[in-house]
Amino acid sequence: MIVVMKEGASKSEIERVMQLLQSKGLGTHLSEGVEMTVIGVIGQKEKVRELGIEGLPGVEKIVSVSYPFKLASRPFHPDNTTIEILGHVVGGDEPTIIAGPCSVESKEGLIEIAQAIKASGAHMLRGGAFKPRSSPYSFQGLGEEGLKYLAAAREATGLAVVSEIMEPGLVDLVIDYVDVLQIGARNMQNYALLKAVGKTNRPVLLKRGFSNTIEEWLMSAEYILSEGNPNVILCERGIRTFETYTRNTLDLNAIPVVQHLSHLPVLVDPSHGIGHSRYVTAMARAGVAAGAAGVIVEVHKKPEEAWSDGNQTITLEEFDRLAKQVRDTHRLVREYQLEASRS
Amino acid sequence: MIVVMKEGASKSEIERVMQLLQSKGLGTHLSEGVEMTVIGVIGQKEKVRELGIEGLPGVEKIVSVSYPFKLASRPFHPDNTTIEILGHVVGGDEPTIIAGPCSVESKEGLIEIAQAIKASGAHMLRGGAFKPRSSPYSFQGLGEEGLKYLAAAREATGLAVVSEIMEPGLVDLVIDYVDVLQIGARNMQNYALLKAVGKTNRPVLLKRGFSNTIEEWLMSAEYILSEGNPNVILCERGIRTFETYTRNTLDLNAIPVVQHLSHLPVLVDPSHGIGHSRYVTAMARAGVAAGAAGVIVEVHKKPEEAWSDGNQTITLEEFDRLAKQVRDTHRLVREYQLEASRS
Amino acid sequence: MIVVMKEGASKSEIERVMQLLQSKGLGTHLSEGVEMTVIGVIGQKEKVRELGIEGLPGVEKIVSVSYPFKLASRPFHPDNTTIEILGHVVGGDEPTIIAGPCSVESKEGLIEIAQAIKASGAHMLRGGAFKPRSSPYSFQGLGEEGLKYLAAAREATGLAVVSEIMEPGLVDLVIDYVDVLQIGARNMQNYALLKAVGKTNRPVLLKRGFSNTIEEWLMSAEYILSEGNPNVILCERGIRTFETYTRNTLDLNAIPVVQHLSHLPVLVDPSHGIGHSRYVTAMARAGVAAGAAGVIVEVHKKPEEAWSDGNQTITLEEFDRLAKQVRDTHRLVREYQLEASRS
Amino acid sequence: MIVVMKEGASKSEIERVMQLLQSKGLGTHLSEGVEMTVIGVIGQKEKVRELGIEGLPGVEKIVSVSYPFKLASRPFHPDNTTIEILGHVVGGDEPTIIAGPCSVESKEGLIEIAQAIKASGAHMLRGGAFKPRSSPYSFQGLGEEGLKYLAAAREATGLAVVSEIMEPGLVDLVIDYVDVLQIGARNMQNYALLKAVGKTNRPVLLKRGFSNTIEEWLMSAEYILSEGNPNVILCERGIRTFETYTRNTLDLNAIPVVQHLSHLPVLVDPSHGIGHSRYVTAMARAGVAAGAAGVIVEVHKKPEEAWSDGNQTITLEEFDRLAKQVRDTHRLVREYQLEASRS
């Protein structure tokens, strides 16, 4: 952390700040330049970041320079993390492909979708049983019944299943049915929930909040990791910007940045990311080209009949093409990465 | 809802959309203009908003025109809602003034702050016992011990107390100690939590999520109202924008907009909103001038020693001036409102 | 500037960075902490900020700590700047009130508006002769004819006139007719234009770009000041955010921040800022309560007949009330400021 | 356009709005639903969009449904536009690759870069002679001298050259030296400049403003097209969001959206888009995977010695790899597009 003093701050103001820092056991480095004076603060990261000294006389501002995440950071764990789920390795040589309806609707419909996406090469089936809806009057999901259908689809196809969990009290229930616990964008900073899934060892798909910085996202991963669960898969799903032609702005910049800062695998969700079915395939390709370990997309037999998110859901035929393009693009990127690691 | 067809959409494409809508019991109005064809859709709001027909051939886009909230809306309840808490009326003739430390730290310190803010005219004491922190390594609050200190401060001063609740499982505990349940910005779309507090009749202070639209904020209020709890107080606390000189961007535009759309009282939190103590008083004044029913601010005896949020916390002396300025400004605005209602 | 080295950066990597900095005549301060190494760089601000060394081996990132503006900064000119225009002092004891139609339409209509706003206490008349329109097919303004009408309105009422200038080649023309040259939001970083108006000594109303940071805004002021024109009036007019209920988000946080960083007077434009006539008066009050030196608003006899921006234009009757409320609120704030300066 | 009336709007309020619309020659369609009344407005697009009737009694809001661009729109020109420049076809079978230093520095250095990028397969050389800098104290470019160096580099290598133009008065000068006129992000809504380059027939590279919507971007293209110049190449270069780990947020969502809405070719600029050299190659790949017609990147022999933008500039060796990866990725996407057009 750097304390920037006001131009013209007095010796005694600078002294007071230095003494306060030292009284808390922190090291200080004073740099007096021609135009400004700054104090570098050294010590345990989280302690340094908690200081509220900006209101002291002579202090202009506080500037943070260190990253607050540890277990999630690349220096802590230089190699990429890989996570095996029912035989498929997330973060491995093949791209992870997850697909399924926004909401679980019927058992037969779900199994039909599962069989189709499996034939197209998907590794996992997604489907919402508990749905976070902005309106209390919208369909809230089938609940446990939906989980049962997911389990049935897994049995029928061998696909792993992914479903969202929205409250700590339901971890015990959901974990009986699903292979991957999804934390949705709206709950990315629901710390009670993060701690609860961190206490299991089940893989967690942690979506980025639609207005959360990359740093906050990795800090939420840190919550899960610090409870003892190392199986965190990140998922970029679009951030909120001023643009309104797209539902969100899928932030592919986050992909290489996360890979630089962290060892955790990261997927992209182009369905929520761009929000219109006609653009989903292009963004899936782009996500993998940016370096993502795979994709998660919404599919339905008849999107126009889907109970939720129909506008961003693609058909089974479109999914078949998407899966192929994702595999091709991933193969290309994998080669570049291998080349780079050899040189 | 309006379905906008592509330029050049065929008769049969238009027909198919109309039939699908009608098959769901919705009314349709066809407008064929020179340059484009649009279909107006009429029916129950939430049913209309769920349609996922954008992928159908010939459809260009879907445009929503209605507001999705009902119980929170002004037409549903034309008069302003007022909420009485320990004798003070939120949304009444006097501005509501809430103050206190970011985190509850010690019993004595808290009571001292409570006595000081009471002397300056505050109506309620705020203080965090369960703290949502972006880092798992940061101080997470004193928990139930903190709630006990709040109750002690209430006993010592008669001030109502406000504290944040972060998970549904803790409602029964927290409700024993506090007068107002605060839902923090990060939990604004934690629907399980909204439903849980909606099942009580305790006043709820619902902060706007830092990247939530006004519509989503009112929909979260709708969750609480639709469970049967009418005592919702809204609180604007800053949104996330590109500007980095301020911690957040306190969105005072939301104040008159919310008052137009809804009957619920709305406060402002300039401490989180702008995030630097030196600007808090100006923004508190501006919030009330925009029409807010009051303010909630972070105060501490020694902000530089606060366990959290010290940079945005003001001193007790600064609070005394702020409270006076808020009252003066509110009196002025109240006069204009009375004048307007007479004419 | 601070150079943050990667965890595990080698001695020789650190050396190379230090040597490069020193070879450019910059001072360096090395701080080696437990978890990270940072290099403080000291020297002339702009030189320091130009360094592109992030790609060097071992460098994690570059963090800027100094403000790049000089002539616009508060330390350079500790007292508030005031600017006298036809007898009224911008930044003085009275709030500056500027009003008028979005576009200049007819001579008679403009004079009628000018007389009405003068009677309500306005100090200046605004009106667009050259209009920046996002569509080439929209009305682009009356051009020089519009400037003549403005001059006629000034003659008829004694009000100073403000009008936008959009290209350097028109400075000589526009300056013959208007008292204040307005730089619109879209041209805030049109540097050729900033230099051109900086070469005059005519007051310039510099609107903040709708997506420009406070720092960039002050740097654009710096362009004008550094050419020799000290008469810069800043104007906050709303930034672009994710919220769509309002046309823009009037960023009142910028008011106290700018007053802390700079000595230049700052106005608010609630018409563009919130974009709907029904909310303009509340935001005008809030702007002045936040500390603004005055307001600029769009008024028209019949907003629904205005040639542009009708949705955000208020009537003459509404303006009369707004002007009174702005004066009352400004008086209150002025008292607090005097009190503060006495203590 | 849709006029949404307030719940409870009276018959006479509805009548008044209808009459006003009809008096302006616009068609109206009244839809009275159970919960709300809306009026569809039909007529010439730009006329409809200019109406300022939101302040009329009983009107809740105005909702726009049509796109305002014409010449830039896909329905107007269903086939993709291609633009030939010195033998290379932008928007054709090969991806367009443009590279060069941020600023033109020396003739020899520039020619050296030009020869290197040509060997790596670039089609054009970029380089700034007139630089838009946020600080008046930063290097502003070599001006005409820089243009001469660009012309020399073209002569030496046969590469077409691209350079930014910042004011209408310089069109005649710049056009003598460069093959493609670049409009930078800050000038995307500098309408005088757009009109000036629209009066030439030289290809224009129109960068998206960093906070401009896709609609505004296409409207700026419309300014150029409507003056008679059909040779517009769009370029996405990053938008401004809340994220600070990246300089901007390269918005790849814009690529498929623009291709749906418009026939103009679109490139991506990953250098400005993400702003850190270590991520540029990944984003270049992702841009082409999303469907972009090519890339424009900043390269330098020694980025750490570059006079500007060094942090986002890649080396010549990195560029060589980037160019190959862009070609490979483009080939893949091209195949999918051909497949799709055959089916």
PDB file of C-alpha atoms in Angstrom, chain A residues 6 16 20 23-24 46 50-56 59-62 68-71 131-140 166-168 186-187 189-192 195 210-213 216 219-220 222-223 226 240 245 275-279 303-311, chain B residues 6 16 20 23-24 46 50-56 59-62 68-71 131-140 166-168 186-187 189-192 195 210-213 216 219-220 222-223 226 240 245 275-279 303-311:
ATOM      1  CA  LYS A   6      -0.926  16.189  -0.065  1.00  0.00           C
ATOM      2  CA  ARG A  16       1.954  11.243  12.496  1.00  0.00           C
ATOM      3  CA  LEU A  20       0.448   5.319  13.307  1.00  0.00           C
ATOM      4  CA  SER A  23       2.399   1.389  15.929  1.00  0.00           C
ATOM      5  CA  LYS A  24       0.489  -1.289  14.022  1.00  0.00           C
ATOM      6  CA  GLU A  46      -4.686  -7.975   4.498  1.00  0.00           C
ATOM      7  CA  GLU A  50      -7.580  -2.464   6.239  1.00  0.00           C
ATOM      8  CA  LEU A  51      -6.122   0.895   7.182  1.00  0.00           C
ATOM      9  CA  GLY A  52      -8.521   3.828   7.270  1.00  0.00           C
ATOM     10  CA  ILE A  53      -6.136   6.713   7.484  1.00  0.00           C
ATOM     11  CA  GLU A  54      -7.271   8.759   4.526  1.00  0.00           C
ATOM     12  CA  GLY A  55      -9.033  11.238   6.788  1.00  0.00           C
ATOM     13  CA  LEU A  56      -5.840  12.151   8.635  1.00  0.00           C
ATOM     14  CA  VAL A  59      -3.152  12.581   3.552  1.00  0.00           C
ATOM     15  CA  GLU A  60      -4.311  12.875  -0.063  1.00  0.00           C
ATOM     16  CA  LYS A  61      -5.108   9.250  -0.845  1.00  0.00           C
ATOM     17  CA  ILE A  62      -4.304   5.596  -0.362  1.00  0.00           C
ATOM     18  CA  PRO A  68      -5.275  -9.727  -2.006  1.00  0.00           C
ATOM     19  CA  PHE A  69      -5.741 -13.348  -3.092  1.00  0.00           C
ATOM     20  CA  LYS A  70      -3.337 -16.066  -2.030  1.00  0.00           C
ATOM     21  CA  LEU A  71      -4.514 -19.644  -2.544  1.00  0.00           C
ATOM     22  CA  LYS A 131     -33.907 -20.488 -10.198  1.00  0.00           C
ATOM     23  CA  PRO A 132     -32.871 -16.993  -9.152  1.00  0.00           C
ATOM     24  CA  ARG A 133     -35.503 -14.802 -10.806  1.00  0.00           C
ATOM     25  CA  SER A 134     -35.647 -11.043 -10.563  1.00  0.00           C
ATOM     26  CA  SER A 135     -39.439 -11.258 -10.220  1.00  0.00           C
ATOM     27  CA  PRO A 136     -41.177 -13.133  -7.384  1.00  0.00           C
ATOM     28  CA  TYR A 137     -43.957 -13.869  -9.860  1.00  0.00           C
ATOM     29  CA  SER A 138     -41.719 -15.679 -12.360  1.00  0.00           C
ATOM     30  CA  PHE A 139     -41.298 -19.454 -12.406  1.00  0.00           C
ATOM     31  CA  GLN A 140     -38.915 -20.258  -9.527  1.00  0.00           C
ATOM     32  CA  MET A 166     -28.796 -20.511  -3.868  1.00  0.00           C
ATOM     33  CA  GLU A 167     -28.653 -20.893  -0.095  1.00  0.00           C
ATOM     34  CA  PRO A 168     -26.377 -22.535   2.440  1.00  0.00           C
ATOM     35  CA  ARG A 186     -26.044 -12.856  -8.214  1.00  0.00           C
ATOM     36  CA  ASN A 187     -24.596 -14.945  -5.390  1.00  0.00           C
ATOM     37  CA  GLN A 189     -20.546 -12.455  -2.977  1.00  0.00           C
ATOM     38  CA  ASN A 190     -22.967 -14.479  -0.857  1.00  0.00           C
ATOM     39  CA  TYR A 191     -20.231 -15.357   1.599  1.00  0.00           C
ATOM     40  CA  ALA A 192     -22.308 -17.693   3.728  1.00  0.00           C
ATOM     41  CA  LYS A 195     -18.248 -20.945   2.934  1.00  0.00           C
ATOM     42  CA  PHE A 210     -22.169  -9.271 -13.471  1.00  0.00           C
ATOM     43  CA  SER A 211     -20.548  -6.263 -11.900  1.00  0.00           C
ATOM     44  CA  ASN A 212     -17.685  -7.776 -10.062  1.00  0.00           C
ATOM     45  CA  THR A 213     -14.072  -7.069 -10.789  1.00  0.00           C
ATOM     46  CA  GLU A 216     -13.424  -9.715  -6.336  1.00  0.00           C
ATOM     47  CA  MET A 219     -11.459 -13.322  -3.717  1.00  0.00           C
ATOM     48  CA  SER A 220     -14.728 -15.246  -3.837  1.00  0.00           C
ATOM     49  CA  GLU A 222     -10.435 -17.654  -2.193  1.00  0.00           C
ATOM     50  CA  TYR A 223     -13.392 -18.026   0.219  1.00  0.00           C
ATOM     51  CA  SER A 226      -9.706 -21.259   2.207  1.00  0.00           C
ATOM     52  CA  ARG A 240     -22.957  -5.063 -17.029  1.00  0.00           C
ATOM     53  CA  TYR A 245     -27.944  -4.265 -27.801  1.00  0.00           C
ATOM     54  CA  GLY A 275     -27.982 -12.894 -24.387  1.00  0.00           C
ATOM     55  CA  HIS A 276     -29.247 -13.475 -27.931  1.00  0.00           C
ATOM     56  CA  SER A 277     -29.186 -16.927 -29.472  1.00  0.00           C
ATOM     57  CA  ARG A 278     -28.018 -15.745 -32.872  1.00  0.00           C
ATOM     58  CA  TYR A 279     -24.661 -14.617 -31.476  1.00  0.00           C
ATOM     59  CA  PRO A 303     -36.271 -22.357 -27.464  1.00  0.00           C
ATOM     60  CA  GLU A 304     -39.480 -20.439 -28.156  1.00  0.00           C
ATOM     61  CA  GLU A 305     -41.297 -22.808 -25.802  1.00  0.00           C
ATOM     62  CA  ALA A 306     -38.674 -22.721 -23.027  1.00  0.00           C
ATOM     63  CA  TRP A 307     -39.980 -21.692 -19.607  1.00  0.00           C
ATOM     64  CA  SER A 308     -37.177 -19.166 -19.174  1.00  0.00           C
ATOM     65  CA  ASP A 309     -34.320 -17.515 -21.121  1.00  0.00           C
ATOM     66  CA  GLY A 310     -35.677 -18.604 -24.503  1.00  0.00           C
ATOM     67  CA  ASN A 311     -34.155 -15.611 -26.292  1.00  0.00           C
TER      68      ASN A 311
ATOM     69  CA  LYS B   6     -37.100  -7.819 -39.283  1.00  0.00           C
ATOM     70  CA  ARG B  16     -46.349 -17.808 -36.879  1.00  0.00           C
ATOM     71  CA  LEU B  20     -47.703 -18.644 -30.911  1.00  0.00           C
ATOM     72  CA  SER B  23     -51.869 -19.949 -28.274  1.00  0.00           C
ATOM     73  CA  LYS B  24     -50.580 -18.738 -24.919  1.00  0.00           C
ATOM     74  CA  GLU B  46     -45.139 -11.437 -16.031  1.00  0.00           C
ATOM     75  CA  GLU B  50     -41.242 -14.603 -20.099  1.00  0.00           C
ATOM     76  CA  LEU B  51     -41.510 -15.196 -23.820  1.00  0.00           C
ATOM     77  CA  GLY B  52     -38.407 -16.436 -25.576  1.00  0.00           C
ATOM     78  CA  ILE B  53     -39.343 -15.973 -29.175  1.00  0.00           C
ATOM     79  CA  GLU B  54     -36.433 -13.887 -30.380  1.00  0.00           C
ATOM     80  CA  GLY B  55     -34.904 -16.845 -32.173  1.00  0.00           C
ATOM     81  CA  LEU B  56     -37.957 -17.382 -34.387  1.00  0.00           C
ATOM     82  CA  VAL B  59     -38.051 -11.711 -35.417  1.00  0.00           C
ATOM     83  CA  GLU B  60     -35.540  -8.871 -34.953  1.00  0.00           C
ATOM     84  CA  LYS B  61     -35.977  -8.153 -31.239  1.00  0.00           C
ATOM     85  CA  ILE B  62     -38.263  -7.984 -28.246  1.00  0.00           C
ATOM     86  CA  PRO B  68     -42.748  -5.552 -13.692  1.00  0.00           C
ATOM     87  CA  PHE B  69     -43.332  -4.431 -10.091  1.00  0.00           C
ATOM     88  CA  LYS B  70     -46.810  -4.238  -8.619  1.00  0.00           C
ATOM     89  CA  LEU B  71     -47.004  -3.925  -4.842  1.00  0.00           C
ATOM     90  CA  LYS B 131     -19.802  -8.267   7.977  1.00  0.00           C
ATOM     91  CA  PRO B 132     -19.744  -9.101   4.266  1.00  0.00           C
ATOM     92  CA  ARG B 133     -16.050  -8.776   3.433  1.00  0.00           C
ATOM     93  CA  SER B 134     -14.552  -9.373   0.024  1.00  0.00           C
ATOM     94  CA  SER B 135     -11.595 -11.150   1.663  1.00  0.00           C
ATOM     95  CA  PRO B 136     -11.981 -14.260   3.824  1.00  0.00           C
ATOM     96  CA  TYR B 137      -8.974 -13.002   5.787  1.00  0.00           C
ATOM     97  CA  SER B 138     -10.589  -9.686   6.778  1.00  0.00           C
ATOM     98  CA  PHE B 139     -12.387  -9.182  10.082  1.00  0.00           C
ATOM     99  CA  GLN B 140     -15.788 -10.816   9.679  1.00  0.00           C
ATOM    100  CA  MET B 166     -26.558 -12.087   5.505  1.00  0.00           C
ATOM    101  CA  GLU B 167     -28.288 -15.454   5.496  1.00  0.00           C
ATOM    102  CA  PRO B 168     -31.831 -16.769   5.910  1.00  0.00           C
ATOM    103  CA  ARG B 186     -24.159  -7.672  -2.225  1.00  0.00           C
ATOM    104  CA  ASN B 187     -27.305  -9.534  -1.112  1.00  0.00           C
ATOM    105  CA  GLN B 189     -30.653 -10.374  -5.177  1.00  0.00           C
ATOM    106  CA  ASN B 190     -30.250 -13.092  -2.551  1.00  0.00           C
ATOM    107  CA  TYR B 191     -33.833 -14.205  -3.001  1.00  0.00           C
ATOM    108  CA  ALA B 192     -33.843 -16.767  -0.219  1.00  0.00           C
ATOM    109  CA  LYS B 195     -38.183 -14.183   1.253  1.00  0.00           C
ATOM    110  CA  PHE B 210     -23.978  -1.647  -6.627  1.00  0.00           C
ATOM    111  CA  SER B 211     -24.766  -2.705 -10.147  1.00  0.00           C
ATOM    112  CA  ASN B 212     -28.466  -3.157 -10.013  1.00  0.00           C
ATOM    113  CA  THR B 213     -30.913  -1.145 -12.005  1.00  0.00           C
ATOM    114  CA  GLU B 216     -34.237  -4.755 -10.200  1.00  0.00           C
ATOM    115  CA  MET B 219     -38.298  -6.090  -7.846  1.00  0.00           C
ATOM    116  CA  SER B 220     -36.275  -7.090  -4.807  1.00  0.00           C
ATOM    117  CA  GLU B 222     -41.428  -6.732  -4.391  1.00  0.00           C
ATOM    118  CA  TYR B 223     -40.046 -10.048  -3.092  1.00  0.00           C
ATOM    119  CA  SER B 226     -45.155 -10.161  -1.723  1.00  0.00           C
ATOM    120  CA  ARG B 240     -20.293   0.961  -9.882  1.00  0.00           C
ATOM    121  CA  TYR B 245     -11.626   8.856  -7.823  1.00  0.00           C
ATOM    122  CA  GLY B 275     -16.281   6.425  -0.163  1.00  0.00           C
ATOM    123  CA  HIS B 276     -14.072   9.239   1.146  1.00  0.00           C
ATOM    124  CA  SER B 277     -14.863  10.968   4.428  1.00  0.00           C
ATOM    125  CA  ARG B 278     -14.059  14.447   3.169  1.00  0.00           C
ATOM    126  CA  TYR B 279     -16.955  14.366   0.708  1.00  0.00           C
ATOM    127  CA  PRO B 303     -11.843   6.834  12.007  1.00  0.00           C
ATOM    128  CA  GLU B 304      -8.149   6.073  11.553  1.00  0.00           C
ATOM    129  CA  GLU B 305      -8.470   3.402  14.245  1.00  0.00           C
ATOM    130  CA  ALA B 306     -11.696   1.858  12.908  1.00  0.00           C
ATOM    131  CA  TRP B 307     -11.533  -1.872  12.209  1.00  0.00           C
ATOM    132  CA  SER B 308     -13.067  -1.391   8.771  1.00  0.00           C
ATOM    133  CA  ASP B 309     -14.062   1.361   6.288  1.00  0.00           C
ATOM    134  CA  GLY B 310     -12.035   4.036   8.092  1.00  0.00           C
ATOM    135  CA  ASN B 311     -11.450   6.008   4.892  1.00  0.00           C
TER     136      ASN B 311
END
